[in-house]
mmCIF file of C-alpha atoms in Angstrom:
data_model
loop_
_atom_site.group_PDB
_atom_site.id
_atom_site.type_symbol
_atom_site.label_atom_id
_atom_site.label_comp_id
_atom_site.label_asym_id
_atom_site.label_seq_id
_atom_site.Cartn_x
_atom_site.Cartn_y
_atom_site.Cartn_z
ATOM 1 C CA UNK A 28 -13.473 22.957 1.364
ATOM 2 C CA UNK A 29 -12.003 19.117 1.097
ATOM 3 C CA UNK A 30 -9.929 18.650 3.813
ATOM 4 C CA UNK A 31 -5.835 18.360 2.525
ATOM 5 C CA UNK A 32 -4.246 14.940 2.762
ATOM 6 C CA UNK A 33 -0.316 14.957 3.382
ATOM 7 C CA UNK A 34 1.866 12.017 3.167
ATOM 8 C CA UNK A 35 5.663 11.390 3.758
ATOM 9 C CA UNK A 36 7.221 8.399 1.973
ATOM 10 C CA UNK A 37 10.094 6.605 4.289
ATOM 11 C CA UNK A 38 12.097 4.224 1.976
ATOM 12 C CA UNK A 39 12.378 0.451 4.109
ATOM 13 C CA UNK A 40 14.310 -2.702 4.015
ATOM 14 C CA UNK A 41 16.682 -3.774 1.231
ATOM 15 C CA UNK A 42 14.210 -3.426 -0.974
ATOM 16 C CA UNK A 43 13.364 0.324 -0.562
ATOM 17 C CA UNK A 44 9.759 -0.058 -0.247
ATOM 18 C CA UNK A 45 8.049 3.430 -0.124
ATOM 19 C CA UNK A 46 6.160 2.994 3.108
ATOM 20 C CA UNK A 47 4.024 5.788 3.860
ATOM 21 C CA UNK A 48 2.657 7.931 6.383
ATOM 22 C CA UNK A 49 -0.650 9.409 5.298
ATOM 23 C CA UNK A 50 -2.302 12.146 7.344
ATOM 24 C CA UNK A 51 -4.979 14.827 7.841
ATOM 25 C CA UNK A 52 -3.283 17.938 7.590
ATOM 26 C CA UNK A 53 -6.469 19.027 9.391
ATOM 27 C CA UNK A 54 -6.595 16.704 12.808
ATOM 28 C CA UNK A 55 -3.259 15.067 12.512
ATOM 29 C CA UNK A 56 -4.295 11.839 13.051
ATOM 30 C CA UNK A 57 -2.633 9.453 9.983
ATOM 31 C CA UNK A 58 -1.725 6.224 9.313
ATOM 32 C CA UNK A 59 0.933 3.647 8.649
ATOM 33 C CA UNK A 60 0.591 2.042 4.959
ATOM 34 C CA UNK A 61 2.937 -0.590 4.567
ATOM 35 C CA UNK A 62 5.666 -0.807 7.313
ATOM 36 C CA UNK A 63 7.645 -3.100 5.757
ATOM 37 C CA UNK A 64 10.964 -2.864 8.103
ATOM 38 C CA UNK A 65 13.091 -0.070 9.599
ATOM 39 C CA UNK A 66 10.664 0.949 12.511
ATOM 40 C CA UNK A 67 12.938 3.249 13.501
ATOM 41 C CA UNK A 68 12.858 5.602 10.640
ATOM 42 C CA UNK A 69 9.131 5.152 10.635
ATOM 43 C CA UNK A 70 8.951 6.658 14.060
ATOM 44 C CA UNK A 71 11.144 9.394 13.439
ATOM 45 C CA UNK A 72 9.007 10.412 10.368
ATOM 46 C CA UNK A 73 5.840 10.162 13.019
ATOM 47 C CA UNK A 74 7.298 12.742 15.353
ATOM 48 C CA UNK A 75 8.449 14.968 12.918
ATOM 49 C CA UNK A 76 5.550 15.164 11.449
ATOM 50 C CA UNK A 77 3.485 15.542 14.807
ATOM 51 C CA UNK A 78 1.124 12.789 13.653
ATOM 52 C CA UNK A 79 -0.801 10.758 15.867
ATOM 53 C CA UNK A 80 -1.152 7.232 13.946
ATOM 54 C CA UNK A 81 -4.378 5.303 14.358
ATOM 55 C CA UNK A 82 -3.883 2.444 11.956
ATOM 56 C CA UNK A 83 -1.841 0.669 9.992
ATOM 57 C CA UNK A 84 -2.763 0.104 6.371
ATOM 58 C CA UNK A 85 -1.268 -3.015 4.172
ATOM 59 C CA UNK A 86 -1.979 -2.702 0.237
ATOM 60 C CA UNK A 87 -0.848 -6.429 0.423
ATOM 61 C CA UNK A 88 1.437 -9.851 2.370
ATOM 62 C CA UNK A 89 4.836 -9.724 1.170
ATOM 63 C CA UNK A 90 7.851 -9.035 3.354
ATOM 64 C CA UNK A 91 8.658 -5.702 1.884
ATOM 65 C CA UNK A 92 5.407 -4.324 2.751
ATOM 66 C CA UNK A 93 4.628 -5.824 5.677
ATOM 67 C CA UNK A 94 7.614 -7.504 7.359
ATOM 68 C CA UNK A 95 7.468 -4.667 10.496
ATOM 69 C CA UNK A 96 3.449 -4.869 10.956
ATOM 70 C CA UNK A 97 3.325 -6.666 13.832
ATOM 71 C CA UNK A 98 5.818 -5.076 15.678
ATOM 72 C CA UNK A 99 4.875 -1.693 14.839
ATOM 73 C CA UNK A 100 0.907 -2.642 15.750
ATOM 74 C CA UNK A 101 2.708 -3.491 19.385
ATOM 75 C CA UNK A 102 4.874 -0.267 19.466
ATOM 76 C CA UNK A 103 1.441 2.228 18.710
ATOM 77 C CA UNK A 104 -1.350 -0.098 19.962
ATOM 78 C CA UNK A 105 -3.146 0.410 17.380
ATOM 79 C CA UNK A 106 -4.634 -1.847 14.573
ATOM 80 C CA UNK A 107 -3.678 -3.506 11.275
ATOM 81 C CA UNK A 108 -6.061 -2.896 8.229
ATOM 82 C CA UNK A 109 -6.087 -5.069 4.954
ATOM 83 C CA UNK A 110 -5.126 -6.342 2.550
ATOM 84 C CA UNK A 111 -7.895 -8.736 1.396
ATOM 85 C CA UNK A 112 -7.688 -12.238 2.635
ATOM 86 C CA UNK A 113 -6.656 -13.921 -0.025
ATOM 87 C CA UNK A 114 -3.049 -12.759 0.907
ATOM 88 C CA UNK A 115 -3.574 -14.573 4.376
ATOM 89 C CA UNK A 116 -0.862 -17.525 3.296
ATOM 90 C CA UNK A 117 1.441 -14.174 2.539
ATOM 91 C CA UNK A 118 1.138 -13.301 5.841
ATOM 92 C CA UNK A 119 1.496 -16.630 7.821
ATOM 93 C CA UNK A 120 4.967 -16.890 6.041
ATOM 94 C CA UNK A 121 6.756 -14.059 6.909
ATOM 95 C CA UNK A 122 9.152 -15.042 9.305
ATOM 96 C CA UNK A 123 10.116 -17.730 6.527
ATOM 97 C CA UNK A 124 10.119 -15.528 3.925
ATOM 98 C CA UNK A 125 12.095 -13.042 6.160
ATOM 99 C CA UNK A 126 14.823 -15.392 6.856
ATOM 100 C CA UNK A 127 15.717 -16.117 2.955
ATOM 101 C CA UNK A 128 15.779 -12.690 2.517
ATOM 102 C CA UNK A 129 17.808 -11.402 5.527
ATOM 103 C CA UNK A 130 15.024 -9.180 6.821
ATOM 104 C CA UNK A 131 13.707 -9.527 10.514
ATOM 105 C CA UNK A 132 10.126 -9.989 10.500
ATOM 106 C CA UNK A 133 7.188 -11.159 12.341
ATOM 107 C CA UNK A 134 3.830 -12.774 10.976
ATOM 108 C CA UNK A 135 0.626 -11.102 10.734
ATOM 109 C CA UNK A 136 -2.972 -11.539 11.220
ATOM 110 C CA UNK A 137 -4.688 -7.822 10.199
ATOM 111 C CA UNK A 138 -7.582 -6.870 12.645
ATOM 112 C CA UNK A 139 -10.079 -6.626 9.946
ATOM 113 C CA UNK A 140 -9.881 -8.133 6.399
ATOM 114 C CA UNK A 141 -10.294 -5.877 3.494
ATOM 115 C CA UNK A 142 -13.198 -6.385 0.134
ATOM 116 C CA UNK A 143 -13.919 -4.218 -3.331
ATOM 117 C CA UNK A 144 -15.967 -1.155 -2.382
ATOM 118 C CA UNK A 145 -14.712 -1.022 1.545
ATOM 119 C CA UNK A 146 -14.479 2.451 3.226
ATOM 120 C CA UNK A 147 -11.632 3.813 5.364
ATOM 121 C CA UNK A 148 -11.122 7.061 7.257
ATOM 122 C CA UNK A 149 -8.226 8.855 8.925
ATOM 123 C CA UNK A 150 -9.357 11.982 10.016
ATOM 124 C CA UNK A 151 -11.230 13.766 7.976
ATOM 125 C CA UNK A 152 -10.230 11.844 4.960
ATOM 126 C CA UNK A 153 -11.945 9.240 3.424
ATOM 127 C CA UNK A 154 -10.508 6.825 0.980
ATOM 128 C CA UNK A 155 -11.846 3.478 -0.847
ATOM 129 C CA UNK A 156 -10.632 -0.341 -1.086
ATOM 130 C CA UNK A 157 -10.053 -1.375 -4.647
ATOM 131 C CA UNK A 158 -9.254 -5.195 -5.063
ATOM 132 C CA UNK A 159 -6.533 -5.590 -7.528
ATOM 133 C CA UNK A 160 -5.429 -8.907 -7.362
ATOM 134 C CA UNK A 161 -2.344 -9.957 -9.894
ATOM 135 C CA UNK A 162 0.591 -9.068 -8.046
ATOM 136 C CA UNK A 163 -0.517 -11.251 -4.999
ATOM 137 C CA UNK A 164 -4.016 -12.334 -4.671
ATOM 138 C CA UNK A 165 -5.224 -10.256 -1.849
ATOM 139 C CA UNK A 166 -3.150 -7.190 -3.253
ATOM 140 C CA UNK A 167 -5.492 -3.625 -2.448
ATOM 141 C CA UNK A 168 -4.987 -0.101 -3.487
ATOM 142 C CA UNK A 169 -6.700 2.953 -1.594
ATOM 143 C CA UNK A 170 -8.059 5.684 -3.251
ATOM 144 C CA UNK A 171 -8.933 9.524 -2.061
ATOM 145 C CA UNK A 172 -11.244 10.499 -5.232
ATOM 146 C CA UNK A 173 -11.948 13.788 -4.116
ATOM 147 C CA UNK A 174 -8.247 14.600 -3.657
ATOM 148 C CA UNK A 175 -7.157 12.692 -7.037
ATOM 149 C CA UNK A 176 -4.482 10.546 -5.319
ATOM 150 C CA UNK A 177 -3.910 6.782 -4.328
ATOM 151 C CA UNK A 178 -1.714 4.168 -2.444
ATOM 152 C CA UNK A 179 -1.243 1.678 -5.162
ATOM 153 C CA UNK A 180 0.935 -1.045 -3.666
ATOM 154 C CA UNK A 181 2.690 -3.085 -6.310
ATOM 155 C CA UNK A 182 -0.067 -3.106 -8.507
ATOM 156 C CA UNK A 183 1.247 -0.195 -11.052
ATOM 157 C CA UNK A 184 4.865 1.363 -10.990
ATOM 158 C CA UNK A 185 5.898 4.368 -12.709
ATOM 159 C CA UNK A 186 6.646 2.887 -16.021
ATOM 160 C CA UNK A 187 6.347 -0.435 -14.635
ATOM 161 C CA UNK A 188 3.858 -2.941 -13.653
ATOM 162 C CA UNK A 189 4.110 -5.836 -10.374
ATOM 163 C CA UNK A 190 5.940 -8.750 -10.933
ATOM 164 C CA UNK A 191 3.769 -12.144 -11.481
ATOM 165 C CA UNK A 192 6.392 -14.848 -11.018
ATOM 166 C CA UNK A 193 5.935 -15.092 -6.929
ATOM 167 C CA UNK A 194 3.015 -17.245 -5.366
ATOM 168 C CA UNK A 195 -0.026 -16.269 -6.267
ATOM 169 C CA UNK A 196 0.854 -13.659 -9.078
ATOM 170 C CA UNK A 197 -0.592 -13.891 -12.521
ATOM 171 C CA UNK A 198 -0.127 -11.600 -14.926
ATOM 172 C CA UNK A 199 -3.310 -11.527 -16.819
ATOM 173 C CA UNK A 200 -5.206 -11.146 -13.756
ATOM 174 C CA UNK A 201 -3.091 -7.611 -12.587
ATOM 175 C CA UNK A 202 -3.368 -6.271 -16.356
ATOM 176 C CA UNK A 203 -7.303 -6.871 -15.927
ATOM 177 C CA UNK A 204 -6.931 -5.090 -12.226
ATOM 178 C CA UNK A 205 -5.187 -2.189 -13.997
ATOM 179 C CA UNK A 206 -6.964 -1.507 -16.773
ATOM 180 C CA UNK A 207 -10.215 -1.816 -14.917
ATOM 181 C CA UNK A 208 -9.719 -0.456 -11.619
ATOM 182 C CA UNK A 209 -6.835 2.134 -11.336
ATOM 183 C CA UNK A 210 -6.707 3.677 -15.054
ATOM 184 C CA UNK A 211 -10.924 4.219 -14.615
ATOM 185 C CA UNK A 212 -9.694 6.787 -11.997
ATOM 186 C CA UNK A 213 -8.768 9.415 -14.215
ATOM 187 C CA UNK A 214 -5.911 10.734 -15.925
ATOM 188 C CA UNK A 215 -5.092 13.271 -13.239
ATOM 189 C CA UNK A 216 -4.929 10.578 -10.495
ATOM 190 C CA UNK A 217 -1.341 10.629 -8.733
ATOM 191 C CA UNK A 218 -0.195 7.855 -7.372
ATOM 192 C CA UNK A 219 2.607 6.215 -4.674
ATOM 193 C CA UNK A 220 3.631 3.165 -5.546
ATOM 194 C CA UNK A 221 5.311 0.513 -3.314
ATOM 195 C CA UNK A 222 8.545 1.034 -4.970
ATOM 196 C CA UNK A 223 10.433 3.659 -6.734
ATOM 197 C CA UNK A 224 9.149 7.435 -7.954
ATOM 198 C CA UNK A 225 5.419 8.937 -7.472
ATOM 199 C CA UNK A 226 3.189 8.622 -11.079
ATOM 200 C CA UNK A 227 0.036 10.103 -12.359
ATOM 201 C CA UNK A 228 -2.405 7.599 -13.858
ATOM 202 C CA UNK A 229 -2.697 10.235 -17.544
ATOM 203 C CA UNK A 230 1.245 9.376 -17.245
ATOM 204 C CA UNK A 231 1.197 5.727 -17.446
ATOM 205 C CA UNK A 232 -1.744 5.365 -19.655
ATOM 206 C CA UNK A 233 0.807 7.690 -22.032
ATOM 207 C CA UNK A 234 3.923 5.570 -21.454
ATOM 208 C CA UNK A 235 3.865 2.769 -19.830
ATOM 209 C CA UNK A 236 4.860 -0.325 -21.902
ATOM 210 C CA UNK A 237 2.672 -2.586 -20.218
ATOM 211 C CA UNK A 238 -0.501 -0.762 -20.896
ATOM 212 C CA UNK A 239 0.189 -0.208 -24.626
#
């Protein structure tokens, strides 16, 4: 019997960025994907949950997503995974970038550097490391194939796709990323994004403007 991944999605900074706490329902041992801001209301979705975090997880360098890292690293001791290091110049600006848009932040160097094919754990869950550069260039989703679900970052909205007009973007190179690493998954594939409501892969290969 595959062991049942839960995950709570705690809206953060101005920007509502869906950070989210993925756990084991079996172990309770989670992590942090994308702690963007509001530490605060991450913590008080960790305790009600009863989760004991190990990691935190960063699908990719902007402020949004990982404004709070380093502060929350210091708050659980624990480390910071990903995204690939071609978002390192993401995350060597973010007190900069934090100050033009109003949001406390701190830089960020992750523990270990994320690649295509990597393998993460949390409990007895075990999820992949897509690259899907476009939105940024180190942007990363994580995938649970034997639950049908991912973490998907920027990369794909519901209905929507990442924008391409911020350093680094380009918007051929997240189309490719799309169309040959996330829609691949499967049409019954549900998704978080890193903003806005949950999708199903089968959903936006159906409607989503982008991908017509």
């Amino acid at each position: 019997m595959t062991t049942r991944a839960r995950a709570a999605i705690i809206p953060v900074t101005p920007f509502q960025q869906n950070c989210t706490l993925l756990w084991c329902e079996a172990t309770k041992k989670g992590v942090v994907v994308d702690p963007g801001g509001d530490l605060d209301s991450i913590a008080e979705t960790i305790a009600k949950a009863g989760v004991t975090v190990e990691q935190i997880w960063l699908t990719h360098g902007h402020i949004d997503h990982a404004g709070g890292a380093a502060e929350l690293k210091e708050r659980l001791g624990v480390a910071i995974t990903g995204p690939h290091r071609d978002d390192a110049f993401l995350l060597d600006s973010l007190v900069e970038s934090g100050q033009a848009y109003g949001i406390e932040a701190r830089n960020c160097t992750p523990d270990r550097w994320l690649t295509e094919g990597d393998r993460l754990s949390v409990g007895e869950l075990a999820l992949e490391v897509l690259h899907c550069p476009g939105h940024s260039p180190g942007s990363v989703a994580f995938v649970d194939r034997s639950q049908g679900f991912a973490i998907t970052g920027d990369v794909l909205f519901r209905g929507s796709i990442g924008r391409t007009d911020l350093p680094g973007g380009d918007y051929d190179t997240l189309i490719r990323s799309i169309t040959e690493k996330l829609l691949p998954l499967g049409d019954d594939v549900a998704f978080i994004c890193g903003h806005g409501p949950t999708s199903t892969i089968g959903h936006e290969r159906a409607t989503n403007p982008f991908l017509r």
